[in-house]
Amino acid sequence: MPYKEREINKLYYTMGEVTEMFGVNASQIRFYEREFDIIQPKKNKKGNRLFTPEDIEHLKIIFNLVKDKGYTLQGARDYLKANKNQAKENQRVIDSLERLKQFLIEVKERL
């Protein structure tokens, strides 16, 4: 049976890793942390923020609402309060479609 590489999930992500994931400055992540109470990174003794995978999922939802769908910050807050579970499910579908798209691009490049 061939070796199958498994995905390694981290327990915590640093601010640098998060800013690289989203392609934004740390100040924008800190701003969203203040504006949305669902983002609650842990802080170590030095005060560095450590984001959980759940925090990353919440940031993805917020970026989708604000950047892609054009919601205002207040509109995104209201939407999350009313439809948190639906927003999480929508984000799971978006992530799945993005992985599928990446896979298809890799297949196309190999042809």
mmCIF file of N, CA and C in Angstrom:
data_model
loop_
_atom_site.group_PDB
_atom_site.id
_atom_site.type_symbol
_atom_site.label_atom_id
_atom_site.label_comp_id
_atom_site.label_asym_id
_atom_site.label_seq_id
_atom_site.Cartn_x
_atom_site.Cartn_y
_atom_site.Cartn_z
ATOM 1 N N MET A 1 0.854 -1.177 0.000
ATOM 2 C CA MET A 1 0.000 0.000 0.000
ATOM 3 C C MET A 1 0.897 1.236 0.000
ATOM 4 N N PRO A 2 0.687 2.165 -0.941
ATOM 5 C CA PRO A 2 1.547 3.345 -1.014
ATOM 6 C C PRO A 2 1.347 4.250 0.205
ATOM 7 N N TYR A 3 2.410 4.957 0.497
ATOM 8 C CA TYR A 3 2.391 5.900 1.618
ATOM 9 C C TYR A 3 1.463 7.064 1.300
ATOM 10 N N LYS A 4 0.569 7.339 2.200
ATOM 11 C CA LYS A 4 -0.344 8.464 2.019
ATOM 12 C C LYS A 4 0.021 9.532 3.034
ATOM 13 N N GLU A 5 0.369 10.682 2.523
ATOM 14 C CA GLU A 5 0.744 11.785 3.400
ATOM 15 C C GLU A 5 -0.508 12.328 4.059
ATOM 16 N N ARG A 6 -0.476 12.419 5.385
ATOM 17 C CA ARG A 6 -1.648 12.941 6.072
ATOM 18 C C ARG A 6 -1.429 14.392 6.445
ATOM 19 N N GLU A 7 -2.521 15.088 6.489
ATOM 20 C CA GLU A 7 -2.473 16.514 6.795
ATOM 21 C C GLU A 7 -2.203 16.704 8.286
ATOM 22 N N ILE A 8 -1.264 17.568 8.592
ATOM 23 C CA ILE A 8 -0.923 17.842 9.981
ATOM 24 C C ILE A 8 -1.656 19.108 10.401
ATOM 25 N N ASN A 9 -2.457 18.979 11.439
ATOM 26 C CA ASN A 9 -3.184 20.125 11.955
ATOM 27 C C ASN A 9 -2.497 20.618 13.216
ATOM 28 N N LYS A 10 -2.277 21.904 13.266
ATOM 29 C CA LYS A 10 -1.629 22.486 14.428
ATOM 30 C C LYS A 10 -2.682 22.852 15.468
ATOM 31 N N LEU A 11 -2.256 22.890 16.720
ATOM 32 C CA LEU A 11 -3.157 23.319 17.782
ATOM 33 C C LEU A 11 -3.246 24.835 17.839
ATOM 34 N N TYR A 12 -2.131 25.509 17.557
ATOM 35 C CA TYR A 12 -2.091 26.962 17.610
ATOM 36 C C TYR A 12 -1.295 27.508 16.429
ATOM 37 N N TYR A 13 -1.733 28.657 15.939
ATOM 38 C CA TYR A 13 -1.045 29.362 14.870
ATOM 39 C C TYR A 13 -0.599 30.718 15.396
ATOM 40 N N THR A 14 0.606 31.135 15.024
ATOM 41 C CA THR A 14 1.112 32.431 15.459
ATOM 42 C C THR A 14 0.485 33.529 14.603
ATOM 43 N N MET A 15 0.659 34.760 15.046
ATOM 44 C CA MET A 15 0.134 35.905 14.298
ATOM 45 C C MET A 15 0.763 35.948 12.906
ATOM 46 N N GLY A 16 2.051 35.666 12.801
ATOM 47 C CA GLY A 16 2.722 35.669 11.504
ATOM 48 C C GLY A 16 2.131 34.653 10.544
ATOM 49 N N GLU A 17 1.823 33.465 11.043
ATOM 50 C CA GLU A 17 1.224 32.441 10.198
ATOM 51 C C GLU A 17 -0.166 32.852 9.741
ATOM 52 N N VAL A 18 -0.924 33.470 10.635
ATOM 53 C CA VAL A 18 -2.285 33.893 10.298
ATOM 54 C C VAL A 18 -2.258 35.015 9.263
ATOM 55 N N THR A 19 -1.366 35.990 9.446
ATOM 56 C CA THR A 19 -1.289 37.085 8.468
ATOM 57 C C THR A 19 -0.865 36.563 7.106
ATOM 58 N N GLU A 20 0.002 35.553 7.092
ATOM 59 C CA GLU A 20 0.422 34.959 5.823
ATOM 60 C C GLU A 20 -0.730 34.206 5.163
ATOM 61 N N MET A 21 -1.548 33.513 5.959
ATOM 62 C CA MET A 21 -2.694 32.777 5.421
ATOM 63 C C MET A 21 -3.664 33.704 4.697
ATOM 64 N N PHE A 22 -3.909 34.855 5.308
ATOM 65 C CA PHE A 22 -4.919 35.766 4.780
ATOM 66 C C PHE A 22 -4.336 36.882 3.924
ATOM 67 N N GLY A 23 -3.023 37.033 3.926
ATOM 68 C CA GLY A 23 -2.390 38.069 3.114
ATOM 69 C C GLY A 23 -2.703 39.480 3.583
ATOM 70 N N VAL A 24 -2.781 39.664 4.901
ATOM 71 C CA VAL A 24 -3.084 40.983 5.465
ATOM 72 C C VAL A 24 -2.053 41.322 6.546
ATOM 73 N N ASN A 25 -2.109 42.547 7.016
ATOM 74 C CA ASN A 25 -1.238 42.979 8.108
ATOM 75 C C ASN A 25 -1.773 42.484 9.445
ATOM 76 N N ALA A 26 -0.890 42.413 10.421
ATOM 77 C CA ALA A 26 -1.282 41.995 11.769
ATOM 78 C C ALA A 26 -2.292 42.973 12.362
ATOM 79 N N SER A 27 -2.194 44.246 11.985
ATOM 80 C CA SER A 27 -3.123 45.234 12.530
ATOM 81 C C SER A 27 -4.561 44.932 12.122
ATOM 82 N N GLN A 28 -4.754 44.397 10.925
ATOM 83 C CA GLN A 28 -6.117 44.067 10.491
ATOM 84 C C GLN A 28 -6.661 42.878 11.286
ATOM 85 N N ILE A 29 -5.819 41.891 11.568
ATOM 86 C CA ILE A 29 -6.249 40.752 12.371
ATOM 87 C C ILE A 29 -6.599 41.225 13.785
ATOM 88 N N ARG A 30 -5.763 42.084 14.363
ATOM 89 C CA ARG A 30 -6.052 42.623 15.703
ATOM 90 C C ARG A 30 -7.339 43.442 15.702
ATOM 91 N N PHE A 31 -7.564 44.196 14.617
ATOM 92 C CA PHE A 31 -8.790 44.988 14.499
ATOM 93 C C PHE A 31 -10.016 44.079 14.488
ATOM 94 N N TYR A 32 -9.977 43.013 13.686
ATOM 95 C CA TYR A 32 -11.098 42.077 13.648
ATOM 96 C C TYR A 32 -11.280 41.379 14.990
ATOM 97 N N GLU A 33 -10.181 41.145 15.687
ATOM 98 C CA GLU A 33 -10.267 40.537 17.019
ATOM 99 C C GLU A 33 -11.046 41.441 17.978
ATOM 100 N N ARG A 34 -10.802 42.741 17.864
ATOM 101 C CA ARG A 34 -11.536 43.693 18.721
ATOM 102 C C ARG A 34 -12.994 43.829 18.298
ATOM 103 N N GLU A 35 -13.257 43.780 17.011
ATOM 104 C CA GLU A 35 -14.599 44.017 16.480
ATOM 105 C C GLU A 35 -15.534 42.807 16.606
ATOM 106 N N PHE A 36 -14.978 41.605 16.547
ATOM 107 C CA PHE A 36 -15.793 40.395 16.574
ATOM 108 C C PHE A 36 -15.430 39.572 17.802
ATOM 109 N N ASP A 37 -16.408 39.352 18.659
ATOM 110 C CA ASP A 37 -16.141 38.631 19.910
ATOM 111 C C ASP A 37 -15.958 37.126 19.718
ATOM 112 N N ILE A 38 -16.203 36.602 18.520
ATOM 113 C CA ILE A 38 -16.008 35.163 18.298
ATOM 114 C C ILE A 38 -14.536 34.820 18.094
ATOM 115 N N ILE A 39 -13.699 35.818 17.838
ATOM 116 C CA ILE A 39 -12.262 35.581 17.695
ATOM 117 C C ILE A 39 -11.618 35.850 19.046
ATOM 118 N N GLN A 40 -11.116 34.795 19.666
ATOM 119 C CA GLN A 40 -10.513 34.926 20.990
ATOM 120 C C GLN A 40 -9.211 34.138 21.053
ATOM 121 N N PRO A 41 -8.139 34.697 20.493
ATOM 122 C CA PRO A 41 -6.870 33.964 20.542
ATOM 123 C C PRO A 41 -6.323 33.913 21.966
ATOM 124 N N LYS A 42 -5.590 32.853 22.230
ATOM 125 C CA LYS A 42 -4.920 32.737 23.515
ATOM 126 C C LYS A 42 -3.677 33.624 23.465
ATOM 127 N N LYS A 43 -3.189 34.010 24.616
ATOM 128 C CA LYS A 43 -1.956 34.794 24.668
ATOM 129 C C LYS A 43 -0.974 34.074 25.577
ATOM 130 N N ASN A 44 0.283 33.992 25.130
ATOM 131 C CA ASN A 44 1.294 33.365 25.962
ATOM 132 C C ASN A 44 1.840 34.382 26.967
ATOM 133 N N LYS A 45 2.844 33.999 27.716
ATOM 134 C CA LYS A 45 3.385 34.883 28.758
ATOM 135 C C LYS A 45 3.963 36.164 28.189
ATOM 136 N N LYS A 46 4.450 36.108 26.956
ATOM 137 C CA LYS A 46 4.991 37.300 26.307
ATOM 138 C C LYS A 46 3.896 38.205 25.751
ATOM 139 N N GLY A 47 2.684 37.695 25.689
ATOM 140 C CA GLY A 47 1.580 38.467 25.125
ATOM 141 C C GLY A 47 1.349 38.199 23.652
ATOM 142 N N ASN A 48 2.077 37.243 23.081
ATOM 143 C CA ASN A 48 1.884 36.888 21.671
ATOM 144 C C ASN A 48 0.568 36.134 21.515
ATOM 145 N N ARG A 49 -0.147 36.465 20.455
ATOM 146 C CA ARG A 49 -1.425 35.806 20.198
ATOM 147 C C ARG A 49 -1.192 34.443 19.560
ATOM 148 N N LEU A 50 -1.955 33.469 20.034
ATOM 149 C CA LEU A 50 -1.930 32.124 19.476
ATOM 150 C C LEU A 50 -3.354 31.763 19.074
ATOM 151 N N PHE A 51 -3.560 31.588 17.779
ATOM 152 C CA PHE A 51 -4.884 31.351 17.231
ATOM 153 C C PHE A 51 -5.150 29.859 17.105
ATOM 154 N N THR A 52 -6.328 29.434 17.531
ATOM 155 C CA THR A 52 -6.740 28.040 17.397
ATOM 156 C C THR A 52 -7.317 27.827 15.996
ATOM 157 N N PRO A 53 -7.444 26.581 15.553
ATOM 158 C CA PRO A 53 -8.093 26.328 14.263
ATOM 159 C C PRO A 53 -9.522 26.903 14.209
ATOM 160 N N GLU A 54 -10.207 26.927 15.338
ATOM 161 C CA GLU A 54 -11.551 27.519 15.382
ATOM 162 C C GLU A 54 -11.479 29.025 15.118
ATOM 163 N N ASP A 55 -10.465 29.694 15.675
ATOM 164 C CA ASP A 55 -10.280 31.121 15.396
ATOM 165 C C ASP A 55 -10.025 31.353 13.909
ATOM 166 N N ILE A 56 -9.248 30.465 13.303
ATOM 167 C CA ILE A 56 -8.956 30.579 11.867
ATOM 168 C C ILE A 56 -10.247 30.433 11.057
ATOM 169 N N GLU A 57 -11.087 29.484 11.443
ATOM 170 C CA GLU A 57 -12.370 29.305 10.750
ATOM 171 C C GLU A 57 -13.238 30.551 10.892
ATOM 172 N N HIS A 58 -13.255 31.126 12.077
ATOM 173 C CA HIS A 58 -14.038 32.354 12.280
ATOM 174 C C HIS A 58 -13.487 33.497 11.432
ATOM 175 N N LEU A 59 -12.171 33.602 11.341
ATOM 176 C CA LEU A 59 -11.581 34.642 10.496
ATOM 177 C C LEU A 59 -11.940 34.421 9.033
ATOM 178 N N LYS A 60 -11.948 33.171 8.581
ATOM 179 C CA LYS A 60 -12.333 32.882 7.197
ATOM 180 C C LYS A 60 -13.758 33.343 6.931
ATOM 181 N N ILE A 61 -14.644 33.082 7.879
ATOM 182 C CA ILE A 61 -16.043 33.491 7.725
ATOM 183 C C ILE A 61 -16.133 35.013 7.654
ATOM 184 N N ILE A 62 -15.422 35.691 8.539
ATOM 185 C CA ILE A 62 -15.457 37.159 8.574
ATOM 186 C C ILE A 62 -14.889 37.734 7.280
ATOM 187 N N PHE A 63 -13.745 37.215 6.827
ATOM 188 C CA PHE A 63 -13.167 37.709 5.579
ATOM 189 C C PHE A 63 -14.105 37.460 4.410
ATOM 190 N N ASN A 64 -14.777 36.308 4.390
ATOM 191 C CA ASN A 64 -15.727 36.020 3.323
ATOM 192 C C ASN A 64 -16.869 37.034 3.338
ATOM 193 N N LEU A 65 -17.399 37.304 4.511
ATOM 194 C CA LEU A 65 -18.522 38.245 4.596
ATOM 195 C C LEU A 65 -18.101 39.664 4.231
ATOM 196 N N VAL A 66 -16.976 40.111 4.764
ATOM 197 C CA VAL A 66 -16.560 41.505 4.584
ATOM 198 C C VAL A 66 -15.913 41.730 3.223
ATOM 199 N N LYS A 67 -14.960 40.896 2.862
ATOM 200 C CA LYS A 67 -14.200 41.121 1.624
ATOM 201 C C LYS A 67 -14.938 40.629 0.380
ATOM 202 N N ASP A 68 -15.478 39.408 0.444
ATOM 203 C CA ASP A 68 -16.084 38.829 -0.754
ATOM 204 C C ASP A 68 -17.530 39.270 -0.958
ATOM 205 N N LYS A 69 -18.310 39.254 0.105
ATOM 206 C CA LYS A 69 -19.730 39.579 -0.038
ATOM 207 C C LYS A 69 -20.037 41.053 0.180
ATOM 208 N N GLY A 70 -19.081 41.829 0.680
ATOM 209 C CA GLY A 70 -19.253 43.266 0.799
ATOM 210 C C GLY A 70 -20.056 43.732 2.009
ATOM 211 N N TYR A 71 -20.143 42.903 3.033
ATOM 212 C CA TYR A 71 -20.845 43.312 4.246
ATOM 213 C C TYR A 71 -20.049 44.393 4.973
ATOM 214 N N THR A 72 -20.757 45.270 5.667
ATOM 215 C CA THR A 72 -20.087 46.183 6.588
ATOM 216 C C THR A 72 -19.728 45.393 7.838
ATOM 217 N N LEU A 73 -18.916 45.976 8.699
ATOM 218 C CA LEU A 73 -18.561 45.262 9.928
ATOM 219 C C LEU A 73 -19.794 45.008 10.781
ATOM 220 N N GLN A 74 -20.665 46.003 10.899
ATOM 221 C CA GLN A 74 -21.885 45.826 11.678
ATOM 222 C C GLN A 74 -22.797 44.788 11.015
ATOM 223 N N GLY A 75 -22.879 44.821 9.698
ATOM 224 C CA GLY A 75 -23.691 43.846 8.979
ATOM 225 C C GLY A 75 -23.168 42.430 9.169
ATOM 226 N N ALA A 76 -21.841 42.273 9.151
ATOM 227 C CA ALA A 76 -21.241 40.954 9.367
ATOM 228 C C ALA A 76 -21.500 40.479 10.795
ATOM 229 N N ARG A 77 -21.397 41.390 11.773
ATOM 230 C CA ARG A 77 -21.689 41.017 13.172
ATOM 231 C C ARG A 77 -23.129 40.551 13.312
ATOM 232 N N ASP A 78 -24.056 41.306 12.723
ATOM 233 C CA ASP A 78 -25.470 40.955 12.801
ATOM 234 C C ASP A 78 -25.742 39.619 12.116
ATOM 235 N N TYR A 79 -25.128 39.407 10.960
ATOM 236 C CA TYR A 79 -25.316 38.157 10.238
ATOM 237 C C TYR A 79 -24.810 36.978 11.066
ATOM 238 N N LEU A 80 -23.646 37.131 11.680
ATOM 239 C CA LEU A 80 -23.085 36.047 12.491
ATOM 240 C C LEU A 80 -23.937 35.751 13.716
ATOM 241 N N LYS A 81 -24.519 36.789 14.318
ATOM 242 C CA LYS A 81 -25.385 36.561 15.481
ATOM 243 C C LYS A 81 -26.629 35.775 15.083
ATOM 244 N N ALA A 82 -27.182 36.103 13.923
ATOM 245 C CA ALA A 82 -28.428 35.469 13.494
ATOM 246 C C ALA A 82 -28.209 34.116 12.815
ATOM 247 N N ASN A 83 -27.075 33.949 12.133
ATOM 248 C CA ASN A 83 -26.879 32.765 11.290
ATOM 249 C C ASN A 83 -25.512 32.120 11.492
ATOM 250 N N LYS A 84 -25.065 31.986 12.712
ATOM 251 C CA LYS A 84 -23.713 31.477 12.963
ATOM 252 C C LYS A 84 -23.519 30.069 12.396
ATOM 253 N N ASN A 85 -24.454 29.177 12.635
ATOM 254 C CA ASN A 85 -24.314 27.803 12.145
ATOM 255 C C ASN A 85 -24.356 27.740 10.621
ATOM 256 N N GLN A 86 -25.231 28.519 10.031
ATOM 257 C CA GLN A 86 -25.311 28.556 8.574
ATOM 258 C C GLN A 86 -24.022 29.126 7.982
ATOM 259 N N ALA A 87 -23.458 30.145 8.614
ATOM 260 C CA ALA A 87 -22.215 30.732 8.131
ATOM 261 C C ALA A 87 -21.074 29.720 8.208
ATOM 262 N N LYS A 88 -21.040 28.922 9.292
ATOM 263 C CA LYS A 88 -19.999 27.895 9.419
ATOM 264 C C LYS A 88 -20.155 26.841 8.328
ATOM 265 N N GLU A 89 -21.382 26.419 8.073
ATOM 266 C CA GLU A 89 -21.622 25.413 7.040
ATOM 267 C C GLU A 89 -21.262 25.959 5.661
ATOM 268 N N ASN A 90 -21.624 27.201 5.388
ATOM 269 C CA ASN A 90 -21.269 27.828 4.113
ATOM 270 C C ASN A 90 -19.759 27.875 3.938
ATOM 271 N N GLN A 91 -19.033 28.186 5.022
ATOM 272 C CA GLN A 91 -17.579 28.259 4.938
ATOM 273 C C GLN A 91 -16.977 26.884 4.688
ATOM 274 N N ARG A 92 -17.556 25.846 5.275
ATOM 275 C CA ARG A 92 -17.071 24.485 5.014
ATOM 276 C C ARG A 92 -17.237 24.134 3.537
ATOM 277 N N VAL A 93 -18.368 24.523 2.947
ATOM 278 C CA VAL A 93 -18.604 24.258 1.525
ATOM 279 C C VAL A 93 -17.596 25.041 0.682
ATOM 280 N N ILE A 94 -17.366 26.296 1.024
ATOM 281 C CA ILE A 94 -16.405 27.118 0.280
ATOM 282 C C ILE A 94 -15.016 26.505 0.354
ATOM 283 N N ASP A 95 -14.593 26.077 1.545
ATOM 284 C CA ASP A 95 -13.272 25.454 1.705
ATOM 285 C C ASP A 95 -13.166 24.182 0.865
ATOM 286 N N SER A 96 -14.225 23.392 0.862
ATOM 287 C CA SER A 96 -14.233 22.156 0.083
ATOM 288 C C SER A 96 -14.118 22.456 -1.408
ATOM 289 N N LEU A 97 -14.847 23.438 -1.869
ATOM 290 C CA LEU A 97 -14.785 23.810 -3.283
ATOM 291 C C LEU A 97 -13.414 24.363 -3.652
ATOM 292 N N GLU A 98 -12.787 25.109 -2.758
ATOM 293 C CA GLU A 98 -11.450 25.644 -3.035
ATOM 294 C C GLU A 98 -10.420 24.520 -3.119
ATOM 295 N N ARG A 99 -10.554 23.501 -2.249
ATOM 296 C CA ARG A 99 -9.641 22.354 -2.327
ATOM 297 C C ARG A 99 -9.847 21.599 -3.639
ATOM 298 N N LEU A 100 -11.101 21.441 -4.050
ATOM 299 C CA LEU A 100 -11.406 20.778 -5.311
ATOM 300 C C LEU A 100 -10.826 21.562 -6.491
ATOM 301 N N LYS A 101 -10.970 22.871 -6.455
ATOM 302 C CA LYS A 101 -10.430 23.728 -7.512
ATOM 303 C C LYS A 101 -8.915 23.571 -7.591
ATOM 304 N N GLN A 102 -8.243 23.582 -6.438
ATOM 305 C CA GLN A 102 -6.791 23.429 -6.413
ATOM 306 C C GLN A 102 -6.375 22.074 -6.976
ATOM 307 N N PHE A 103 -7.115 21.036 -6.613
ATOM 308 C CA PHE A 103 -6.831 19.694 -7.129
ATOM 309 C C PHE A 103 -6.973 19.666 -8.646
ATOM 310 N N LEU A 104 -8.042 20.259 -9.171
ATOM 311 C CA LEU A 104 -8.268 20.254 -10.616
ATOM 312 C C LEU A 104 -7.190 21.059 -11.354
ATOM 313 N N ILE A 105 -6.736 22.139 -10.748
ATOM 314 C CA ILE A 105 -5.649 22.926 -11.351
ATOM 315 C C ILE A 105 -4.376 22.099 -11.417
ATOM 316 N N GLU A 106 -4.088 21.345 -10.338
ATOM 317 C CA GLU A 106 -2.894 20.488 -10.332
ATOM 318 C C GLU A 106 -3.011 19.397 -11.391
ATOM 319 N N VAL A 107 -4.193 18.812 -11.549
ATOM 320 C CA VAL A 107 -4.391 17.778 -12.576
ATOM 321 C C VAL A 107 -4.179 18.385 -13.967
ATOM 322 N N LYS A 108 -4.717 19.567 -14.198
ATOM 323 C CA LYS A 108 -4.580 20.231 -15.492
ATOM 324 C C LYS A 108 -3.117 20.503 -15.813
ATOM 325 N N GLU A 109 -2.344 20.926 -14.799
ATOM 326 C CA GLU A 109 -0.930 21.238 -15.024
ATOM 327 C C GLU A 109 -0.123 19.995 -15.345
ATOM 328 N N ARG A 110 -0.559 18.839 -14.847
ATOM 329 C CA ARG A 110 0.178 17.595 -15.105
ATOM 330 C C ARG A 110 -0.117 17.023 -16.485
ATOM 331 N N LEU A 111 -1.204 17.452 -17.096
ATOM 332 C CA LEU A 111 -1.555 16.940 -18.435
ATOM 333 C C LEU A 111 -0.717 17.553 -19.526
#
